Coordinates of C-alpha atoms in Angstrom, one line a residue:
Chain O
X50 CA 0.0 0.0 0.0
X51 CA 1.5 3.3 -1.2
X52 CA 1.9 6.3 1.6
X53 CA -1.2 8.7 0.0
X54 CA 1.7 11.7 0.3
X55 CA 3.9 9.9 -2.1
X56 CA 1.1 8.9 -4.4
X57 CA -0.3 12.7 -4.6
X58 CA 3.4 13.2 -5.6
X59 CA 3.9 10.4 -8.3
X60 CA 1.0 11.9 -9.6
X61 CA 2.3 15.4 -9.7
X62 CA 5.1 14.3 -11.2
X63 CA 3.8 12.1 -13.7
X64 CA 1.5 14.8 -14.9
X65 CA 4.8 17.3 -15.1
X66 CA 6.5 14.6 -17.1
X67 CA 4.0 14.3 -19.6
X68 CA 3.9 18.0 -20.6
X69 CA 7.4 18.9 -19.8
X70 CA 9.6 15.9 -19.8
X71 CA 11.4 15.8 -16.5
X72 CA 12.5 12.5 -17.0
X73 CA 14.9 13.5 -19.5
X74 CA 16.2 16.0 -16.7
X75 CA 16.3 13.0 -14.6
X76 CA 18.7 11.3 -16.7
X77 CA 21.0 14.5 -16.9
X78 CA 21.1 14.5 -13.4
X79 CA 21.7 11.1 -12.7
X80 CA 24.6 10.8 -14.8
X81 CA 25.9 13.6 -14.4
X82 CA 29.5 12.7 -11.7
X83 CA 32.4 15.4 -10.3
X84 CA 35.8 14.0 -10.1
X85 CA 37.2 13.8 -6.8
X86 CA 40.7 14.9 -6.4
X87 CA 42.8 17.2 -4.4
X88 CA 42.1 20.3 -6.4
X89 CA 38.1 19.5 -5.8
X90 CA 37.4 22.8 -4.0
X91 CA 38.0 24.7 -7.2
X92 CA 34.7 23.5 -8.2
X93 CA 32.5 25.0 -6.3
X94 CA 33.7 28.6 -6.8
X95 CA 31.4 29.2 -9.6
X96 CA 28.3 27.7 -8.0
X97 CA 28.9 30.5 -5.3
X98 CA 29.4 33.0 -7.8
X99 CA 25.8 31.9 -9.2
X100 CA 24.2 32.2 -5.7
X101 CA 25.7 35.3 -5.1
X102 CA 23.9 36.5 -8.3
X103 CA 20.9 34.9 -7.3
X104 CA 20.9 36.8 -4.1
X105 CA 22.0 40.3 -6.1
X106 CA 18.6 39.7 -8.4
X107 CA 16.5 39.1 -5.4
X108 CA 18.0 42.1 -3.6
X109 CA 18.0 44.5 -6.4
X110 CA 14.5 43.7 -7.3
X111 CA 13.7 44.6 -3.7
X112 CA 15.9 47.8 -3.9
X113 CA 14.2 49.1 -6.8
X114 CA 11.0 49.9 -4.9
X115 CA 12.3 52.7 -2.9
X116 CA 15.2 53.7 -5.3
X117 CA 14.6 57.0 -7.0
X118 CA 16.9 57.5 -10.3
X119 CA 17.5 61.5 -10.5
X120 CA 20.4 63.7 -9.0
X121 CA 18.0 65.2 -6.8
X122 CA 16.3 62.4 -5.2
X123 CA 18.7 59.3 -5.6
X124 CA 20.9 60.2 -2.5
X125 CA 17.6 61.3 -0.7
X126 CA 15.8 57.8 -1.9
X127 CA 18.7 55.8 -0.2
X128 CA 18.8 57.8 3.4
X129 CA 15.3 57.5 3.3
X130 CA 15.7 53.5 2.9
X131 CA 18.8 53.3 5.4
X132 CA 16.6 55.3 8.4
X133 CA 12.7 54.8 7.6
X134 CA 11.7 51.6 5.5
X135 CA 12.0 48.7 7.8
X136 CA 14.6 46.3 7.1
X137 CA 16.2 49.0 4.2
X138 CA 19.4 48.9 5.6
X139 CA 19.4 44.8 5.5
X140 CA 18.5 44.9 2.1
X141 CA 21.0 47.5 1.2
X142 CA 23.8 46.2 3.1
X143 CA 23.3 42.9 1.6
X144 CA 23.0 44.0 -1.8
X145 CA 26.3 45.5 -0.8
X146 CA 27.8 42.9 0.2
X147 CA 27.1 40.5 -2.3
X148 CA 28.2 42.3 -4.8
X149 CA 31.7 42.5 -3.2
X150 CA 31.8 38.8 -2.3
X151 CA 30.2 38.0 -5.8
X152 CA 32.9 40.0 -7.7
X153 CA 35.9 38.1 -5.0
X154 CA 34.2 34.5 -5.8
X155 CA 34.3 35.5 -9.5
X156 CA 38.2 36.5 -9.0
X157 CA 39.2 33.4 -7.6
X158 CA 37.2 30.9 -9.9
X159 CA 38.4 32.9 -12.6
X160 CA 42.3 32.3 -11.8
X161 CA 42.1 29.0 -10.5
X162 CA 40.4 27.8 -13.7
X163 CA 43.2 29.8 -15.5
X164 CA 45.7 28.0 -13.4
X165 CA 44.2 24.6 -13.5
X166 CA 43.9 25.1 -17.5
X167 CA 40.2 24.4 -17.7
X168 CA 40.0 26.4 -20.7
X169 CA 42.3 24.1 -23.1
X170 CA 39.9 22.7 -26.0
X171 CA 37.5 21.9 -26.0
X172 CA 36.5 24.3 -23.4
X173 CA 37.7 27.6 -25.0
X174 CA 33.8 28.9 -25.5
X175 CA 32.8 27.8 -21.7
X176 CA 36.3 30.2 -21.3
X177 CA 35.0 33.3 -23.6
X178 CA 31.5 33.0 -21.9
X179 CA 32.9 33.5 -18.5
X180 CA 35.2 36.1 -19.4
X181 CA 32.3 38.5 -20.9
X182 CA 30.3 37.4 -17.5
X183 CA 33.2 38.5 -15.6
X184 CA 33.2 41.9 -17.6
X185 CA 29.2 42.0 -17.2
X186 CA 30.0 41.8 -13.2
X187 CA 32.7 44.8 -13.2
X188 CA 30.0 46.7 -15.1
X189 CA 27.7 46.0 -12.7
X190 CA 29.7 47.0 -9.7
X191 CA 31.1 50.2 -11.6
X192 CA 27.6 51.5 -13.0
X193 CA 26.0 50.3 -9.0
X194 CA 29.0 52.3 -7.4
X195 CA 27.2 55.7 -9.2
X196 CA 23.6 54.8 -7.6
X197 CA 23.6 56.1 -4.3
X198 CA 24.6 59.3 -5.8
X199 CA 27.6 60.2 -3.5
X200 CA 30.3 62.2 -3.2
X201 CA 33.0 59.0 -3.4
X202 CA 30.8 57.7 -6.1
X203 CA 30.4 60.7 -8.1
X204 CA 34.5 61.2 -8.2
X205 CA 35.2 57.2 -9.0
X206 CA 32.4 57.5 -11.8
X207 CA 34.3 60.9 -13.2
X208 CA 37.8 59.0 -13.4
X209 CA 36.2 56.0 -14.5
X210 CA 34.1 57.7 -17.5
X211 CA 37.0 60.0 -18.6
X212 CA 38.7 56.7 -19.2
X213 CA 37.3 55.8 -22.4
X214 CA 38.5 59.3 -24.0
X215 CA 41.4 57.5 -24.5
X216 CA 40.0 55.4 -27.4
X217 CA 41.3 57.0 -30.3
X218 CA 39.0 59.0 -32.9
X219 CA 35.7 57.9 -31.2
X220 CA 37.1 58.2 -27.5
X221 CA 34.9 61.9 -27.2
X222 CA 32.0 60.5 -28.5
X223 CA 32.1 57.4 -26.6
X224 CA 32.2 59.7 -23.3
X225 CA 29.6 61.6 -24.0
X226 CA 27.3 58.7 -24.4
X227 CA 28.1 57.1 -21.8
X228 CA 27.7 60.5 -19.5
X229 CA 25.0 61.2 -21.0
X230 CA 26.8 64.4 -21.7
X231 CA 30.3 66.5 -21.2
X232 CA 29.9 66.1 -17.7
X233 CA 28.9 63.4 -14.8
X234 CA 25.3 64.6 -14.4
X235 CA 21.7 63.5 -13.5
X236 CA 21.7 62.3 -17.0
X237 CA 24.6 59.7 -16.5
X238 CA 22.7 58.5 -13.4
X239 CA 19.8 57.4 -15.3
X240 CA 21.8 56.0 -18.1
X241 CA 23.6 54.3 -15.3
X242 CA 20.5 53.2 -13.8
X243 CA 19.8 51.9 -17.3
X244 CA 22.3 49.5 -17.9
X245 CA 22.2 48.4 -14.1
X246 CA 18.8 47.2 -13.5
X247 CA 18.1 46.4 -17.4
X248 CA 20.6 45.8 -19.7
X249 CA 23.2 44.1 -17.4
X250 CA 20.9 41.7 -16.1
X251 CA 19.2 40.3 -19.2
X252 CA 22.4 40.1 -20.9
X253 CA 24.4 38.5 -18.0
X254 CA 21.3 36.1 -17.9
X255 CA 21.9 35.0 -21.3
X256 CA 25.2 34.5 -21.3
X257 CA 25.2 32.7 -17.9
X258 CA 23.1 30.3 -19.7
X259 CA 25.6 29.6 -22.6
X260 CA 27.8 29.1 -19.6
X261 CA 25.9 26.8 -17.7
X262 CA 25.2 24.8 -20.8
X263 CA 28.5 24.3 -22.0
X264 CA 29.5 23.1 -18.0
X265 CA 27.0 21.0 -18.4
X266 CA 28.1 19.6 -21.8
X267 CA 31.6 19.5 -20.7
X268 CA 31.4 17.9 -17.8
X269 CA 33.9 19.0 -15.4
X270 CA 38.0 19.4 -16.2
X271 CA 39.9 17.4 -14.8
X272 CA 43.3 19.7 -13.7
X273 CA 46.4 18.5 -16.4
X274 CA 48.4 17.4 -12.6
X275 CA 45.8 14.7 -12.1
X276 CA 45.5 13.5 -15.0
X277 CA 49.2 13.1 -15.3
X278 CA 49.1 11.2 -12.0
X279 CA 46.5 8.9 -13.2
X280 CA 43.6 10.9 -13.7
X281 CA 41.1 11.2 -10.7
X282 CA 40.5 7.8 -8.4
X283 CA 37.2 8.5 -7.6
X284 CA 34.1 10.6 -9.1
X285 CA 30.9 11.3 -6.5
X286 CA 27.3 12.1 -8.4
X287 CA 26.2 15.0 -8.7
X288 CA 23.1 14.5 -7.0
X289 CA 22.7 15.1 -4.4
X290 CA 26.3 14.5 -3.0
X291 CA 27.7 17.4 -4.8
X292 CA 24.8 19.5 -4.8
X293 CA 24.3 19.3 -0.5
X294 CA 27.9 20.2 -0.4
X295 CA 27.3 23.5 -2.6
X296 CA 24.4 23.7 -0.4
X297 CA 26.4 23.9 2.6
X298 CA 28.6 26.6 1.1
X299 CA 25.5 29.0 0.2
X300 CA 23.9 28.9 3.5
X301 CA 27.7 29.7 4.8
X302 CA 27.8 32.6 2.8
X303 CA 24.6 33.3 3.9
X304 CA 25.5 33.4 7.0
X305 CA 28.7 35.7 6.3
X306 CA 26.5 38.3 4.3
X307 CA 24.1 38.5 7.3
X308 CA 27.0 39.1 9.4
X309 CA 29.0 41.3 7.6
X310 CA 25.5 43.4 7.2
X311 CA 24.3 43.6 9.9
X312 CA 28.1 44.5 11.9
X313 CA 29.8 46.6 9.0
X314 CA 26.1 48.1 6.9
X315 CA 26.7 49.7 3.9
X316 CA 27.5 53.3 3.9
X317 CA 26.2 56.6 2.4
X318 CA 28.6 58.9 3.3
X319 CA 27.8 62.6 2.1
X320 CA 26.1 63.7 -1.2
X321 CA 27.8 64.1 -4.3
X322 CA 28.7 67.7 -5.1
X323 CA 29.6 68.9 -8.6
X324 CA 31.2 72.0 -7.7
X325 CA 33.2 71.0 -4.9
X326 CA 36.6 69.4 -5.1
X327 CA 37.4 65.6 -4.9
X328 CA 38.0 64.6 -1.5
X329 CA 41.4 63.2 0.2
X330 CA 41.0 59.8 0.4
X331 CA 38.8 59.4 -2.7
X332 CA 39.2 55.6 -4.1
X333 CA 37.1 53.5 -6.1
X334 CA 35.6 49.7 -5.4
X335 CA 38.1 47.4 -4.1
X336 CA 38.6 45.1 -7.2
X337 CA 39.2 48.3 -9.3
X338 CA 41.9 49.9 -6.7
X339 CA 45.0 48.5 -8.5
X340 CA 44.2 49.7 -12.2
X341 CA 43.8 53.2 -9.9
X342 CA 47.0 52.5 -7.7
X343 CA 48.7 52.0 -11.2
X344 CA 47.8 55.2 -12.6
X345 CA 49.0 57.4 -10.1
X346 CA 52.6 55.7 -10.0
X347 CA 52.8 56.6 -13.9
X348 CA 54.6 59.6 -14.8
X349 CA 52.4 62.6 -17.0
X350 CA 54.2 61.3 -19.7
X351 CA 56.3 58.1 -21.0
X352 CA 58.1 58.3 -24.3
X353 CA 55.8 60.9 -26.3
X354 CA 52.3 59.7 -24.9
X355 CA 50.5 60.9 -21.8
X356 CA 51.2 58.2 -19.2
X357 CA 47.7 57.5 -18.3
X358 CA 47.1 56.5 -22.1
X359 CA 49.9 54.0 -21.4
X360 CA 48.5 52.6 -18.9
X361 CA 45.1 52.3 -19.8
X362 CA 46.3 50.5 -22.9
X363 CA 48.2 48.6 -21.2
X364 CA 45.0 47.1 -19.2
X365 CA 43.5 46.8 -22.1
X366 CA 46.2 44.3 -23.5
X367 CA 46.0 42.3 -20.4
X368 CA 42.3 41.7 -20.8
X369 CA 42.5 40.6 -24.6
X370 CA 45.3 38.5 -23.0
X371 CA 42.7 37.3 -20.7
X372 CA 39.9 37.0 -23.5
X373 CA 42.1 35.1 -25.6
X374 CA 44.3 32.8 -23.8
X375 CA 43.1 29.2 -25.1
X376 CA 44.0 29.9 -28.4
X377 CA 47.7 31.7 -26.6
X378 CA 48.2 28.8 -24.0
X379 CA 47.0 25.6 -26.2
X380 CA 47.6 21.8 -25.1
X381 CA 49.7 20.4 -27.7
X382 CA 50.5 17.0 -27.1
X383 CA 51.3 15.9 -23.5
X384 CA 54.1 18.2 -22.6
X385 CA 52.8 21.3 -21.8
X386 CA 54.7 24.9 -21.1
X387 CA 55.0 26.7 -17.7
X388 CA 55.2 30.0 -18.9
X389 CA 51.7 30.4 -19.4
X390 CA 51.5 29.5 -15.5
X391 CA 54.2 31.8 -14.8
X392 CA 52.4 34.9 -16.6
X393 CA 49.3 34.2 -14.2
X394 CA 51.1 34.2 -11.2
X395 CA 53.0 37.2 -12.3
X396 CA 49.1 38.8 -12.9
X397 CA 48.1 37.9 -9.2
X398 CA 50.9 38.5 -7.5
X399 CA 50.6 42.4 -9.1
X400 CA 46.9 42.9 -8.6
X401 CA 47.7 41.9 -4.6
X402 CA 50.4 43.5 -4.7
X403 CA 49.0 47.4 -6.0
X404 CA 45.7 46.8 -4.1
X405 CA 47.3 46.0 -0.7
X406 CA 49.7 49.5 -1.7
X407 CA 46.4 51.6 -2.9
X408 CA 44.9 50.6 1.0
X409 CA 48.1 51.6 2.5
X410 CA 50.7 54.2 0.9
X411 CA 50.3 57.7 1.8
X412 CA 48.1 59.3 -0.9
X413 CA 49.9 62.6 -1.2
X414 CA 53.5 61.5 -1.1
Chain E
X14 CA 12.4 27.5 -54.9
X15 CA 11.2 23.9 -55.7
X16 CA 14.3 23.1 -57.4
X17 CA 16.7 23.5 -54.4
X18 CA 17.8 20.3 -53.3
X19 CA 16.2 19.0 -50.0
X20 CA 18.3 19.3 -46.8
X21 CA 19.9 15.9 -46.2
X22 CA 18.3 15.5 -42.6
X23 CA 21.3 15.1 -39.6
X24 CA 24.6 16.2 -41.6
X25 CA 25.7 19.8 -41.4
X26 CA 26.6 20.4 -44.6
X27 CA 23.4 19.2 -46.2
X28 CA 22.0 22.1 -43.9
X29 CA 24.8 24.3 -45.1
X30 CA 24.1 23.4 -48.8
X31 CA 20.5 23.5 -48.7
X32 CA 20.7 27.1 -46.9
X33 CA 23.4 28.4 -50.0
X34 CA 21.6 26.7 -52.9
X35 CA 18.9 29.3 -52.0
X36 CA 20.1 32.6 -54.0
X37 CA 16.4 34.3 -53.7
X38 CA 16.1 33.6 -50.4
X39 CA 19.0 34.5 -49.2
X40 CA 18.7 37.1 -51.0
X41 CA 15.2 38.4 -49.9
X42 CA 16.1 37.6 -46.0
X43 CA 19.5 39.1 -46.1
X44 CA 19.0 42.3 -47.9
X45 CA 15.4 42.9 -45.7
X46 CA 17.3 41.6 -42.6
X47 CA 20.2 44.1 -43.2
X48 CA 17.2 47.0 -44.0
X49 CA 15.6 45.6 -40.5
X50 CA 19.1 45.9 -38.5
X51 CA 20.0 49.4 -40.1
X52 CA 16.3 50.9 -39.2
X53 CA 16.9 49.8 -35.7
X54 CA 20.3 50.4 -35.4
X55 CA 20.3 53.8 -36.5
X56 CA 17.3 55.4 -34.1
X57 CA 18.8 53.3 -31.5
X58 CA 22.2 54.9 -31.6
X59 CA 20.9 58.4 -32.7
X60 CA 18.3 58.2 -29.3
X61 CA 21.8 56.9 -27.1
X62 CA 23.6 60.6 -28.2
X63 CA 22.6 63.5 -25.6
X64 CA 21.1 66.3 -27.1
X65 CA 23.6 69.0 -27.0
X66 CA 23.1 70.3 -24.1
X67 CA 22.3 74.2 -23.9
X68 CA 26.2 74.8 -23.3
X69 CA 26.7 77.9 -21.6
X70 CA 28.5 80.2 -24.0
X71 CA 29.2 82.8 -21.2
X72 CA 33.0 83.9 -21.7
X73 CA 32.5 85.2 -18.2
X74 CA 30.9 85.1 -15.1
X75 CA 30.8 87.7 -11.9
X76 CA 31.2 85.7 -8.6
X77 CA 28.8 85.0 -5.9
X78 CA 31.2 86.5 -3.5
X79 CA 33.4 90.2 -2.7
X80 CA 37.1 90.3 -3.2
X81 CA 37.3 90.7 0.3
X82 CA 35.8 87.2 0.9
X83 CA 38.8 85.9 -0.2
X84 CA 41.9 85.9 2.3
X85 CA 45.8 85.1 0.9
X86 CA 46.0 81.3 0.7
X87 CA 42.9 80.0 0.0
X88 CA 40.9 79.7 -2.4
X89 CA 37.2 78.8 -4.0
X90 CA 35.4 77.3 -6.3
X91 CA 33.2 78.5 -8.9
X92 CA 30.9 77.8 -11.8
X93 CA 32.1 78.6 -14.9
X94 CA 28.8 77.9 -17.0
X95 CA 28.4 74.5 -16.0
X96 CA 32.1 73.8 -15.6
X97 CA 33.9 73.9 -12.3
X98 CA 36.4 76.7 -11.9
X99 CA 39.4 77.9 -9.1
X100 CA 39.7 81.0 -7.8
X101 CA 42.8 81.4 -5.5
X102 CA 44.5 84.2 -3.9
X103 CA 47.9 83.8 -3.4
X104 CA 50.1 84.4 0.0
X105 CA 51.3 87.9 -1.9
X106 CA 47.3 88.6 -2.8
X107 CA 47.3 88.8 -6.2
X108 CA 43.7 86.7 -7.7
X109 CA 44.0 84.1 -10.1
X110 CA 41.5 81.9 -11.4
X111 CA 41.8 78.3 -13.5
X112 CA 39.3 75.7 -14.7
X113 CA 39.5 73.4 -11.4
X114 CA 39.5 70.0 -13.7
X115 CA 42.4 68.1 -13.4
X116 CA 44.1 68.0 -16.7
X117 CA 44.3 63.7 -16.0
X118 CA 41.4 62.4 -15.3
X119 CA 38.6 65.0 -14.7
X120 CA 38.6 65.6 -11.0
X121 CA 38.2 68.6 -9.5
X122 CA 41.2 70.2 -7.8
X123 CA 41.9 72.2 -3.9
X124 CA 44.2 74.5 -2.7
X125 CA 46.3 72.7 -0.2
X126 CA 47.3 75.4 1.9
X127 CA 50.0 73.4 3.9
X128 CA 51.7 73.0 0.6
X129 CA 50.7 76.1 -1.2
X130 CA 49.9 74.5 -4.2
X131 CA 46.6 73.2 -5.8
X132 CA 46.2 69.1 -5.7
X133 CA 44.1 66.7 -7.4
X134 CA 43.1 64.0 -4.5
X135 CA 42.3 61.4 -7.4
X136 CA 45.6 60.7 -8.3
X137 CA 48.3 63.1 -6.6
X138 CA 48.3 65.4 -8.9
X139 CA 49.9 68.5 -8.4
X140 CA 49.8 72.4 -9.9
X141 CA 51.4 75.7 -8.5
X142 CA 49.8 78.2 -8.6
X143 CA 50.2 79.4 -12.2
X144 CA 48.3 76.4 -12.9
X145 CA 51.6 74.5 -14.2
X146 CA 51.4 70.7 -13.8
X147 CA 54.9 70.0 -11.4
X148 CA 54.1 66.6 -10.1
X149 CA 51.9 63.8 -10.4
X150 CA 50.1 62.2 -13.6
X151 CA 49.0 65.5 -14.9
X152 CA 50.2 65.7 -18.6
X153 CA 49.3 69.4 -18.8
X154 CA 48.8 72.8 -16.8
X155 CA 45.5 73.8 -15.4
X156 CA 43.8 76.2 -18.2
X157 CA 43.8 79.5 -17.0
X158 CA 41.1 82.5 -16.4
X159 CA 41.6 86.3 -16.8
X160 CA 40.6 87.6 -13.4
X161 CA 39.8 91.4 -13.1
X162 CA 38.4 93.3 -9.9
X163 CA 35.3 95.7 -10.6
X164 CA 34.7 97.3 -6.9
X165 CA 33.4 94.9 -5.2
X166 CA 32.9 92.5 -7.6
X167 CA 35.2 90.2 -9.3
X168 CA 34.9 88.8 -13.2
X169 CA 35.8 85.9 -14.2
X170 CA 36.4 85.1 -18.1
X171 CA 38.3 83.4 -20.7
X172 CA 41.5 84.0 -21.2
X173 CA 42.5 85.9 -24.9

């Protein structure tokens, strides 16, 4: 005699299977395995990343019904959120929060898949499709920065806009678009605002699905020092075993976002001005600081261009680098080069190494 | 159309071939797809430029505030239109004004008064006060206003 719970749920589910097919999902799932090996916690970097942007689209939905996009009300929207609506200052500081975390999860499964080669064939789109999801999440932290409409925020968006003047022949153009304008204005907030809640989202959806897709297809990689070892011993389903472990990481970094916002909340600090002068101390986010920590070491000019121009190309190089680096670093045969290896660890050292100086040197010095 | 071959169902190039052997339809669906994409394109990116903005044309503007407002080593800022400007007057009291955006990356400029100098806290950029870039990332001096005292008031414009 069959529990009447279970049978109310066969029934359920055969009626789903009929119309949609979720035996075929079934299947997927069931075969689907993770190799086990010592380099197993890589894996479940990007699974955070994807909760993290889970918890950014609840957040920001939530966000949206009190946020006001205009130079005169943004700044007022967001104090109004922080002291009156109930619970604004959770939502905020989380929102906050997760997009740091996200954009640090992204960083790391970003380099360790660059270090554990998961991006030789036949992997190079899986590759490409990350990197433009990674760009899609600096976008969203640079254009989210602007929101609150303050006075850091509103310095940090004019360095970061004046950038792209650089491009030659359409560099003026470009700026102005993007501003909205010659000048950081209300009008850059709403095209901001735009791309933030819009744009970013439905294209960062899309590609996260070409991305999740071709993991799937893929399967996972196995790192080239296992396999040279003798590939992995042992694989473990992915559900549920792998799928409760990723659980238990989520509802630790849950757990770390409600801390962190409810001990350090997000902060507002005072509104932006555009007829007063940038602040000591002015900085951008955290995973921008040593592109910014760069640029003030660089001298006005180095040979006959302006030194910023050297450096911004510069950044630009090491992202096509980035963008392009299965079809640089390829796996020919079984011996493969270290210098590839080398140039990565040479990339993180320098990133730690001009973030830790931008939080530390003296900034008039 | 009838005479096209049929696709040979499963093998790419059977799709490929069918697709090519099409000449009128591909040529219909690319020329009225190219017409779609450039009628949507072009609104699209004419609609993403800003209307030029009603930029001030002023060559000059009197400021909100007496010479006398201003005391040797320190200094103000000012709208210049919709621009930011500088107004300083130096330890011997002579007034001189500059555009206050940093000739690196855009930021607006102080008078630090323990230096003596005007500095960009962006990037450590640093001007004296002729507006001449002397340290820092700034590729270029400050551009500089013609300052003249009218009584009490003090006019700001465009250098010649």
């Amino acid at each position: 005699m069959m529990h009447p719970m279970r049978r109310t749920l066969t029934t359920v589910w055969e009626w789903l299977d009929d119309r949609i097919g979720l035996a075929a999902f079934q299947a997927i799932a069931k075969k689907k395995e993770v190799p086990v090996h010592r380099h197993t916690l890589w894996y479940y970097l990007g699974g955070m990343t994807l909760f993290l942007f889970i918890v950014q689209l609840g957040t920001g939905a939530l966000l949206l019904i009190y946020y006001r996009p205009s130079a005169e009300e943004a700044y007022e929207s967001i104090q109004f959120l922080m002291a009156e609506v109930q619970f604004g200052w959770l939502i905020r500081s989380i929102h906050h929060w997760a997009a740091n975390l996200m954009i640090l999860a992204l960083f790391l499964h970003m380099f360790s898949v660059l270090l554990l080669k998961a991006f030789w064939k036949p992997r190079e789109l899986t590759w490409i499709s990350g990197f433009f999801l990674f760009g899609l999440s600096l976008t969203f932290g640079f254009t989210g920065y602007l929101l609150p409409w303050n006075e850091l925020a509103y310095f940090a968006t004019r360095v970061g806009t004046q950038i792209i003047a650089v491009v030659p022949v359409v560099g003026e153009t470009m700026l102005r678009v993007l501003r909205g304008g010659d000048d950081v204005t209300g009008a850059t907030l709403t095209r901001f605002y735009a791309i933030h809640v819009a744009l970013l989202p439905a294209t960062a959806l899309v590609m996260l699905g070409l991305h999740l897709f071709l993991v799937q297809r893929h399967g996972m990689s196995v790192p080239p020092s296992v396999e040279d070892a003798g590939g992995p011993k042992r694989v473990m389903p992915f559900f549920p075993n792998f799928l409760l472990r990723d659980l238990v990481g989520w509802l630790t970094a849950l757990a770390i976002l409600a801390a962190l916002a409810a001990y350090l909340p997000a902060e507002l600090g005072a509104k932006a001005d555009p007829f007063a002068s940038a602040p000591a101390g002015i900085k951008p986010e955290w995973y921008f600081m040593f592109m910014f920590q760069s640029l003030k070491y660089l001298p006005a000019h180095i040979l006959w261009f302006e030194g910023e121009v050297v450096g911004i190309l510069a950044f630009a190089a090491g992202g096509v680098y980035l963008l392009l680096i299965p079809f640089i670093d390829r796996h020919t045969g079984r011996e493969h080069t270290r210098l590839f290896t080398w140039i990565t660890i040479g990339i993180i050292a320098f990133i730690i190494v001009l973030t830790y100086l931008g939080y530390t040197a003296n900034p008039t010095a | 159309m009838s005479d096209a071959p049929r696709p040979r169902s499963g093998t790419r190039r059977g799709f490929l071939d069918w697709l090519l052997s099409r000449t009128l339809t591909t040529w219909i669906l690319s020329t009225s797809l190219g017409g779609l994409i450039v009628a949507v394109i072009y609104p699209v990116g004419r609609y993403l430029m800003p209307p030029a903005s009603g930029e001030s044309a002023a060559s000059s503007v009197t400021l909100p505030y007496t010479p006398d407002e201003l005391a040797p080593n320190s200094a103000k800022i000012f709208k210049f239109g919709n621009r930011p400007g500088i107004i300083v007057r130096t330890a011997t009291g002579e007034l001189r004004a500059f555009s206050a955006a940093c000739t690196h990356l855009g930021c607006i400029v102080q008078l630090r008064e323990d230096l003596g100098h005007f500095w960009c806290a962006c990037h450590n950029g640093h001007f004296d006060l002729n507006g001449v870039n002397i340290q820092g990332p700034p590729p270029r001096p400050l551009d500089a206003f013609e300052v003249n005292v009218r009584g009490d008031q003090i006019v700001v414009s465009k250098g010649a």
